[in-house]
Amino acid sequence: MKRDELRRKEHRLAQAVEDNGQSLETILDLLGVRQAERQSIEIEIGRLQQDRHRLVAKQHRPVAADERLGALRKAWETTSNSDERYALRSEAHAAIREILTEVTFDSFSDTAMLVIANGIRAYIIRDGRIERRFDAFAA
């Protein structure tokens, strides 16, 4: 959104040159500032996209996530240190949030829907059992 806003500002500066004949030096200085801001935002967007790709790749390894969660649970159940138990449970919570995108409840149909990995798969659960499964990218 910031990038689009900066592009609109650049366009308005170009319009000011055509329409008003304002000082060219002032407008060029402002245009340079806007372009530098936009380039900075585009670099940040690229970094965020790389982070997103890394996280998506991490989510596509459900076996590794399952093993990790199992190890965390075993560790918190066997430790007697409450601070360590809290840290392990917090780590497990974060790991679950990496996998589980959304949980919704429908009181009318007494179901819950779990959305996994940003919608790649969704499950409808009723009475503790999976009633339906949706694969977003199934052919």
Tab-separated table of N, CA and C in Angstrom:
chain	number	residue	atom	x	y	z
A	1	MET	N	0.830	-1.189	0.000
A	1	MET	CA	0.000	0.000	0.000
A	1	MET	C	0.876	1.254	0.000
A	2	LYS	N	1.974	1.187	0.766
A	2	LYS	CA	2.872	2.340	0.786
A	2	LYS	C	3.479	2.574	-0.591
A	3	ARG	N	3.853	1.472	-1.257
A	3	ARG	CA	4.446	1.597	-2.591
A	3	ARG	C	3.455	2.240	-3.546
A	4	ASP	N	2.200	1.808	-3.516
A	4	ASP	CA	1.186	2.391	-4.392
A	4	ASP	C	0.972	3.866	-4.081
A	5	GLU	N	0.972	4.200	-2.793
A	5	GLU	CA	0.809	5.604	-2.391
A	5	GLU	C	1.967	6.449	-2.916
A	6	LEU	N	3.184	5.910	-2.812
A	6	LEU	CA	4.343	6.657	-3.310
A	6	LEU	C	4.287	6.814	-4.828
A	7	ARG	N	3.798	5.812	-5.527
A	7	ARG	CA	3.656	5.936	-6.979
A	7	ARG	C	2.633	7.018	-7.333
A	8	ARG	N	1.538	7.086	-6.559
A	8	ARG	CA	0.547	8.141	-6.800
A	8	ARG	C	1.163	9.519	-6.558
A	9	LYS	N	1.978	9.637	-5.515
A	9	LYS	CA	2.632	10.912	-5.236
A	9	LYS	C	3.586	11.294	-6.362
A	10	GLU	N	4.324	10.317	-6.905
A	10	GLU	CA	5.209	10.579	-8.033
A	10	GLU	C	4.407	11.076	-9.237
A	11	HIS	N	3.270	10.442	-9.465
A	11	HIS	CA	2.413	10.843	-10.588
A	11	HIS	C	1.903	12.272	-10.388
A	12	ARG	N	1.498	12.605	-9.152
A	12	ARG	CA	1.013	13.963	-8.871
A	12	ARG	C	2.125	14.992	-9.090
A	13	LEU	N	3.355	14.640	-8.744
A	13	LEU	CA	4.468	15.561	-8.985
A	13	LEU	C	4.660	15.796	-10.483
A	14	ALA	N	4.558	14.726	-11.258
A	14	ALA	CA	4.681	14.864	-12.711
A	14	ALA	C	3.554	15.747	-13.259
A	15	GLN	N	2.354	15.566	-12.719
A	15	GLN	CA	1.216	16.403	-13.132
A	15	GLN	C	1.456	17.858	-12.769
A	16	ALA	N	2.069	18.118	-11.616
A	16	ALA	CA	2.345	19.490	-11.197
A	16	ALA	C	3.277	20.181	-12.181
A	17	VAL	N	4.225	19.440	-12.742
A	17	VAL	CA	5.134	20.021	-13.728
A	17	VAL	C	4.355	20.432	-14.960
A	18	GLU	N	3.484	19.551	-15.432
A	18	GLU	CA	2.707	19.829	-16.642
A	18	GLU	C	1.681	20.924	-16.427
A	19	ASP	N	0.977	20.879	-15.297
A	19	ASP	CA	-0.160	21.771	-15.086
A	19	ASP	C	0.231	23.160	-14.587
A	20	ASN	N	1.088	23.219	-13.601
A	20	ASN	CA	1.330	24.485	-12.918
A	20	ASN	C	2.625	25.159	-13.301
A	21	GLY	N	3.530	24.427	-13.865
A	21	GLY	CA	4.808	25.015	-14.205
A	21	GLY	C	5.580	25.454	-12.967
A	22	GLN	N	5.413	24.741	-11.852
A	22	GLN	CA	6.139	25.072	-10.625
A	22	GLN	C	7.623	24.918	-10.856
A	23	SER	N	8.411	25.376	-9.908
A	23	SER	CA	9.865	25.316	-10.002
A	23	SER	C	10.305	23.884	-10.275
A	24	LEU	N	10.986	23.712	-11.366
A	24	LEU	CA	11.416	22.380	-11.785
A	24	LEU	C	12.378	21.758	-10.773
A	25	GLU	N	13.256	22.578	-10.213
A	25	GLU	CA	14.213	22.059	-9.234
A	25	GLU	C	13.505	21.506	-8.006
A	26	THR	N	12.510	22.225	-7.505
A	26	THR	CA	11.755	21.774	-6.330
A	26	THR	C	11.043	20.469	-6.620
A	27	ILE	N	10.417	20.392	-7.766
A	27	ILE	CA	9.680	19.186	-8.132
A	27	ILE	C	10.633	18.012	-8.332
A	28	LEU	N	11.771	18.248	-8.962
A	28	LEU	CA	12.744	17.174	-9.162
A	28	LEU	C	13.304	16.681	-7.826
A	29	ASP	N	13.532	17.599	-6.899
A	29	ASP	CA	13.994	17.196	-5.567
A	29	ASP	C	12.954	16.312	-4.877
A	30	LEU	N	11.695	16.741	-4.924
A	30	LEU	CA	10.616	15.944	-4.319
A	30	LEU	C	10.475	14.592	-5.009
A	31	LEU	N	10.610	14.584	-6.324
A	31	LEU	CA	10.516	13.329	-7.060
A	31	LEU	C	11.642	12.380	-6.651
A	32	GLY	N	12.839	12.907	-6.484
A	32	GLY	CA	13.957	12.079	-6.032
A	32	GLY	C	13.698	11.478	-4.661
A	33	VAL	N	13.135	12.268	-3.756
A	33	VAL	CA	12.796	11.773	-2.410
A	33	VAL	C	11.752	10.669	-2.511
A	34	ARG	N	10.722	10.889	-3.305
A	34	ARG	CA	9.654	9.889	-3.454
A	34	ARG	C	10.198	8.596	-4.053
A	35	GLN	N	11.053	8.716	-5.047
A	35	GLN	CA	11.601	7.517	-5.677
A	35	GLN	C	12.495	6.751	-4.699
A	36	ALA	N	13.264	7.463	-3.896
A	36	ALA	CA	14.101	6.789	-2.887
A	36	ALA	C	13.231	6.070	-1.862
A	37	GLU	N	12.131	6.715	-1.442
A	37	GLU	CA	11.204	6.074	-0.495
A	37	GLU	C	10.604	4.817	-1.107
A	38	ARG	N	10.193	4.918	-2.378
A	38	ARG	CA	9.595	3.765	-3.052
A	38	ARG	C	10.591	2.620	-3.192
A	39	GLN	N	11.831	2.933	-3.544
A	39	GLN	CA	12.847	1.891	-3.664
A	39	GLN	C	13.097	1.209	-2.327
A	40	SER	N	13.093	1.985	-1.259
A	40	SER	CA	13.259	1.418	0.079
A	40	SER	C	12.117	0.466	0.408
A	41	ILE	N	10.894	0.880	0.091
A	41	ILE	CA	9.714	0.041	0.336
A	41	ILE	C	9.791	-1.224	-0.514
A	42	GLU	N	10.223	-1.116	-1.757
A	42	GLU	CA	10.309	-2.293	-2.622
A	42	GLU	C	11.353	-3.279	-2.111
A	43	ILE	N	12.450	-2.774	-1.559
A	43	ILE	CA	13.449	-3.664	-0.955
A	43	ILE	C	12.844	-4.396	0.236
A	44	GLU	N	12.086	-3.670	1.061
A	44	GLU	CA	11.427	-4.284	2.224
A	44	GLU	C	10.402	-5.324	1.774
A	45	ILE	N	9.659	-5.029	0.719
A	45	ILE	CA	8.693	-5.997	0.182
A	45	ILE	C	9.415	-7.263	-0.259
A	46	GLY	N	10.539	-7.116	-0.934
A	46	GLY	CA	11.309	-8.281	-1.363
A	46	GLY	C	11.774	-9.117	-0.183
A	47	ARG	N	12.239	-8.457	0.874
A	47	ARG	CA	12.683	-9.181	2.071
A	47	ARG	C	11.516	-9.919	2.712
A	48	LEU	N	10.362	-9.252	2.806
A	48	LEU	CA	9.188	-9.891	3.399
A	48	LEU	C	8.705	-11.069	2.553
A	49	GLN	N	8.787	-10.956	1.238
A	49	GLN	CA	8.394	-12.068	0.374
A	49	GLN	C	9.333	-13.255	0.560
A	50	GLN	N	10.627	-12.992	0.740
A	50	GLN	CA	11.573	-14.083	1.002
A	50	GLN	C	11.245	-14.759	2.327
A	51	ASP	N	10.933	-13.951	3.351
A	51	ASP	CA	10.550	-14.518	4.652
A	51	ASP	C	9.297	-15.375	4.510
A	52	ARG	N	8.336	-14.885	3.749
A	52	ARG	CA	7.085	-15.628	3.543
A	52	ARG	C	7.357	-16.961	2.847
A	53	HIS	N	8.186	-16.934	1.802
A	53	HIS	CA	8.515	-18.175	1.090
A	53	HIS	C	9.206	-19.166	2.014
A	54	ARG	N	10.077	-18.651	2.873
A	54	ARG	CA	10.771	-19.526	3.824
A	54	ARG	C	9.775	-20.168	4.779
A	55	LEU	N	8.816	-19.368	5.263
A	55	LEU	CA	7.824	-19.906	6.193
A	55	LEU	C	6.880	-20.898	5.509
A	56	VAL	N	6.501	-20.605	4.265
A	56	VAL	CA	5.630	-21.531	3.531
A	56	VAL	C	6.351	-22.855	3.314
A	57	ALA	N	7.631	-22.787	2.959
A	57	ALA	CA	8.400	-24.022	2.768
A	57	ALA	C	8.471	-24.800	4.075
A	58	LYS	N	8.619	-24.098	5.163
A	58	LYS	CA	8.679	-24.750	6.475
A	58	LYS	C	7.351	-25.443	6.793
A	59	GLN	N	6.237	-24.828	6.399
A	59	GLN	CA	4.913	-25.394	6.670
A	59	GLN	C	4.634	-26.615	5.815
A	60	HIS	N	5.319	-26.760	4.689
A	60	HIS	CA	5.068	-27.891	3.810
A	60	HIS	C	5.824	-29.149	4.249
A	61	ARG	N	6.329	-29.136	5.451
A	61	ARG	CA	6.979	-30.316	6.005
A	61	ARG	C	6.205	-30.770	7.230
A	62	PRO	N	4.983	-31.286	7.043
A	62	PRO	CA	4.150	-31.629	8.190
A	62	PRO	C	4.741	-32.708	9.080
A	63	VAL	N	5.506	-33.651	8.512
A	63	VAL	CA	6.100	-34.709	9.330
A	63	VAL	C	7.089	-34.106	10.310
A	64	ALA	N	7.910	-33.178	9.839
A	64	ALA	CA	8.883	-32.524	10.715
A	64	ALA	C	8.159	-31.744	11.809
A	65	ALA	N	7.076	-31.059	11.454
A	65	ALA	CA	6.316	-30.301	12.444
A	65	ALA	C	5.687	-31.239	13.464
A	66	ASP	N	5.174	-32.366	13.005
A	66	ASP	CA	4.567	-33.348	13.900
A	66	ASP	C	5.597	-33.884	14.890
A	67	GLU	N	6.771	-34.208	14.377
A	67	GLU	CA	7.835	-34.716	15.244
A	67	GLU	C	8.273	-33.656	16.243
A	68	ARG	N	8.377	-32.435	15.775
A	68	ARG	CA	8.779	-31.333	16.656
A	68	ARG	C	7.773	-31.128	17.772
A	69	LEU	N	6.481	-31.119	17.423
A	69	LEU	CA	5.440	-30.945	18.441
A	69	LEU	C	5.447	-32.104	19.432
A	70	GLY	N	5.633	-33.325	18.933
A	70	GLY	CA	5.693	-34.479	19.819
A	70	GLY	C	6.855	-34.376	20.793
A	71	ALA	N	8.009	-33.938	20.301
A	71	ALA	CA	9.180	-33.792	21.166
A	71	ALA	C	8.956	-32.703	22.213
A	72	LEU	N	8.328	-31.614	21.809
A	72	LEU	CA	8.047	-30.531	22.755
A	72	LEU	C	7.081	-30.993	23.845
A	73	ARG	N	6.042	-31.710	23.432
A	73	ARG	CA	5.069	-32.182	24.415
A	73	ARG	C	5.721	-33.152	25.404
A	74	LYS	N	6.516	-34.067	24.895
A	74	LYS	CA	7.191	-35.022	25.776
A	74	LYS	C	8.101	-34.283	26.756
A	75	ALA	N	8.797	-33.274	26.269
A	75	ALA	CA	9.714	-32.513	27.124
A	75	ALA	C	8.960	-31.751	28.205
A	76	TRP	N	7.823	-31.116	27.867
A	76	TRP	CA	7.117	-30.343	28.894
A	76	TRP	C	6.420	-31.250	29.899
A	77	GLU	N	6.044	-32.459	29.464
A	77	GLU	CA	5.406	-33.378	30.400
A	77	GLU	C	6.398	-33.985	31.380
A	78	THR	N	7.669	-34.037	30.992
A	78	THR	CA	8.658	-34.683	31.855
A	78	THR	C	9.459	-33.710	32.708
A	79	THR	N	9.381	-32.416	32.424
A	79	THR	CA	10.158	-31.462	33.205
A	79	THR	C	9.417	-31.070	34.487
A	80	SER	N	10.186	-30.823	35.529
A	80	SER	CA	9.581	-30.380	36.790
A	80	SER	C	9.746	-28.877	36.979
A	81	ASN	N	10.542	-28.250	36.132
A	81	ASN	CA	10.777	-26.812	36.213
A	81	ASN	C	9.625	-26.074	35.529
A	82	SER	N	8.888	-25.270	36.275
A	82	SER	CA	7.704	-24.606	35.721
A	82	SER	C	8.077	-23.563	34.660
A	83	ASP	N	9.207	-22.888	34.830
A	83	ASP	CA	9.629	-21.911	33.814
A	83	ASP	C	9.980	-22.608	32.504
A	84	GLU	N	10.668	-23.727	32.594
A	84	GLU	CA	11.029	-24.493	31.402
A	84	GLU	C	9.770	-25.054	30.735
A	85	ARG	N	8.821	-25.552	31.546
A	85	ARG	CA	7.562	-26.084	31.010
A	85	ARG	C	6.822	-24.985	30.248
A	86	TYR	N	6.768	-23.800	30.834
A	86	TYR	CA	6.094	-22.673	30.180
A	86	TYR	C	6.771	-22.346	28.848
A	87	ALA	N	8.097	-22.302	28.826
A	87	ALA	CA	8.833	-22.000	27.591
A	87	ALA	C	8.566	-23.057	26.520
A	88	LEU	N	8.545	-24.326	26.922
A	88	LEU	CA	8.283	-25.409	25.964
A	88	LEU	C	6.860	-25.341	25.422
A	89	ARG	N	5.911	-25.040	26.286
A	89	ARG	CA	4.513	-24.930	25.824
A	89	ARG	C	4.346	-23.721	24.910
A	90	SER	N	5.044	-22.643	25.213
A	90	SER	CA	4.989	-21.463	24.347
A	90	SER	C	5.573	-21.764	22.974
A	91	GLU	N	6.658	-22.516	22.949
A	91	GLU	CA	7.262	-22.909	21.678
A	91	GLU	C	6.315	-23.813	20.892
A	92	ALA	N	5.638	-24.717	21.579
A	92	ALA	CA	4.664	-25.593	20.915
A	92	ALA	C	3.511	-24.775	20.347
A	93	HIS	N	3.067	-23.803	21.122
A	93	HIS	CA	1.984	-22.927	20.661
A	93	HIS	C	2.403	-22.202	19.372
A	94	ALA	N	3.618	-21.681	19.348
A	94	ALA	CA	4.115	-20.993	18.152
A	94	ALA	C	4.206	-21.958	16.971
A	95	ALA	N	4.638	-23.187	17.216
A	95	ALA	CA	4.737	-24.183	16.138
A	95	ALA	C	3.356	-24.520	15.576
A	96	ILE	N	2.375	-24.611	16.446
A	96	ILE	CA	1.008	-24.897	15.993
A	96	ILE	C	0.486	-23.738	15.160
A	97	ARG	N	0.781	-22.513	15.575
A	97	ARG	CA	0.318	-21.341	14.827
A	97	ARG	C	0.963	-21.266	13.444
A	98	GLU	N	2.143	-21.842	13.263
A	98	GLU	CA	2.767	-21.885	11.944
A	98	GLU	C	2.000	-22.808	11.002
A	99	ILE	N	1.375	-23.828	11.554
A	99	ILE	CA	0.657	-24.816	10.749
A	99	ILE	C	-0.810	-24.428	10.589
A	100	LEU	N	-1.440	-24.076	11.674
A	100	LEU	CA	-2.876	-23.816	11.721
A	100	LEU	C	-3.163	-22.353	11.405
A	101	THR	N	-3.860	-22.108	10.312
A	101	THR	CA	-4.138	-20.746	9.881
A	101	THR	C	-5.378	-20.177	10.554
A	102	GLU	N	-6.429	-20.995	10.682
A	102	GLU	CA	-7.696	-20.473	11.182
A	102	GLU	C	-8.511	-21.581	11.820
A	103	VAL	N	-9.244	-21.228	12.858
A	103	VAL	CA	-10.203	-22.142	13.483
A	103	VAL	C	-11.503	-21.358	13.619
A	104	THR	N	-12.588	-21.920	13.081
A	104	THR	CA	-13.895	-21.287	13.230
A	104	THR	C	-14.883	-22.305	13.789
A	105	PHE	N	-15.851	-21.797	14.502
A	105	PHE	CA	-16.870	-22.645	15.105
A	105	PHE	C	-18.236	-22.214	14.598
A	106	ASP	N	-19.081	-23.193	14.312
A	106	ASP	CA	-20.446	-22.923	13.873
A	106	ASP	C	-21.389	-23.568	14.880
A	107	SER	N	-22.024	-22.752	15.693
A	107	SER	CA	-22.897	-23.286	16.738
A	107	SER	C	-24.198	-23.840	16.161
A	108	PHE	N	-24.589	-23.404	14.974
A	108	PHE	CA	-25.815	-23.916	14.383
A	108	PHE	C	-25.662	-25.360	13.927
A	109	SER	N	-24.511	-25.668	13.338
A	109	SER	CA	-24.300	-27.040	12.857
A	109	SER	C	-23.423	-27.857	13.804
A	110	ASP	N	-22.991	-27.253	14.913
A	110	ASP	CA	-22.105	-27.909	15.883
A	110	ASP	C	-20.853	-28.463	15.217
A	111	THR	N	-20.227	-27.630	14.406
A	111	THR	CA	-19.002	-28.036	13.717
A	111	THR	C	-17.900	-27.010	13.963
A	112	ALA	N	-16.706	-27.456	13.718
A	112	ALA	CA	-15.542	-26.574	13.721
A	112	ALA	C	-14.832	-26.758	12.392
A	113	MET	N	-14.236	-25.700	11.895
A	113	MET	CA	-13.465	-25.800	10.662
A	113	MET	C	-12.031	-25.380	10.977
A	114	LEU	N	-11.077	-26.219	10.581
A	114	LEU	CA	-9.659	-25.931	10.735
A	114	LEU	C	-9.080	-25.685	9.352
A	115	VAL	N	-8.407	-24.567	9.180
A	115	VAL	CA	-7.756	-24.245	7.917
A	115	VAL	C	-6.260	-24.372	8.151
A	116	ILE	N	-5.618	-25.166	7.315
A	116	ILE	CA	-4.201	-25.489	7.463
A	116	ILE	C	-3.389	-24.823	6.355
A	117	ALA	N	-2.224	-24.316	6.713
A	117	ALA	CA	-1.237	-23.793	5.758
A	117	ALA	C	-1.844	-22.802	4.779
A	118	ASN	N	-2.445	-21.755	5.309
A	118	ASN	CA	-3.019	-20.674	4.500
A	118	ASN	C	-4.044	-21.162	3.479
A	119	GLY	N	-4.821	-22.164	3.842
A	119	GLY	CA	-5.913	-22.608	2.996
A	119	GLY	C	-5.599	-23.761	2.073
A	120	ILE	N	-4.425	-24.336	2.189
A	120	ILE	CA	-4.113	-25.481	1.331
A	120	ILE	C	-5.063	-26.628	1.634
A	121	ARG	N	-5.409	-26.782	2.886
A	121	ARG	CA	-6.342	-27.835	3.284
A	121	ARG	C	-7.241	-27.299	4.394
A	122	ALA	N	-8.478	-27.763	4.404
A	122	ALA	CA	-9.416	-27.386	5.465
A	122	ALA	C	-10.178	-28.635	5.902
A	123	TYR	N	-10.498	-28.691	7.176
A	123	TYR	CA	-11.226	-29.822	7.747
A	123	TYR	C	-12.474	-29.310	8.450
A	124	ILE	N	-13.584	-30.013	8.252
A	124	ILE	CA	-14.808	-29.775	9.011
A	124	ILE	C	-14.893	-30.890	10.047
A	125	ILE	N	-15.001	-30.523	11.307
A	125	ILE	CA	-15.005	-31.501	12.402
A	125	ILE	C	-16.332	-31.417	13.144
A	126	ARG	N	-16.948	-32.583	13.371
A	126	ARG	CA	-18.195	-32.674	14.135
A	126	ARG	C	-18.043	-33.846	15.110
A	127	ASP	N	-18.366	-33.611	16.338
A	127	ASP	CA	-18.287	-34.636	17.382
A	127	ASP	C	-16.896	-35.271	17.472
A	128	GLY	N	-15.866	-34.457	17.299
A	128	GLY	CA	-14.504	-34.950	17.433
A	128	GLY	C	-14.000	-35.760	16.256
A	129	ARG	N	-14.761	-35.826	15.169
A	129	ARG	CA	-14.354	-36.598	13.996
A	129	ARG	C	-14.348	-35.712	12.761
A	130	ILE	N	-13.425	-36.002	11.862
A	130	ILE	CA	-13.366	-35.245	10.615
A	130	ILE	C	-14.540	-35.667	9.745
A	131	GLU	N	-15.393	-34.697	9.449
A	131	GLU	CA	-16.578	-34.966	8.633
A	131	GLU	C	-16.278	-34.758	7.144
A	132	ARG	N	-15.531	-33.674	6.838
A	132	ARG	CA	-15.184	-33.397	5.446
A	132	ARG	C	-13.793	-32.797	5.400
A	133	ARG	N	-13.154	-32.982	4.255
A	133	ARG	CA	-11.832	-32.413	4.023
A	133	ARG	C	-11.836	-31.734	2.667
A	134	PHE	N	-11.241	-30.554	2.594
A	134	PHE	CA	-11.155	-29.811	1.345
A	134	PHE	C	-9.691	-29.585	1.019
A	135	ASP	N	-9.283	-29.931	-0.186
A	135	ASP	CA	-7.942	-29.652	-0.660
A	135	ASP	C	-8.042	-28.495	-1.647
A	136	ALA	N	-7.428	-27.394	-1.314
A	136	ALA	CA	-7.555	-26.202	-2.146
A	136	ALA	C	-6.933	-26.378	-3.520
A	137	PHE	N	-5.858	-27.148	-3.625
A	137	PHE	CA	-5.161	-27.263	-4.895
A	137	PHE	C	-5.351	-28.625	-5.551
A	138	ALA	N	-6.411	-29.340	-5.170
A	138	ALA	CA	-6.682	-30.647	-5.788
A	138	ALA	C	-7.158	-30.442	-7.223
A	139	ALA	N	-6.735	-31.324	-8.093
A	139	ALA	CA	-7.132	-31.231	-9.500
A	139	ALA	C	-8.513	-31.789	-9.708
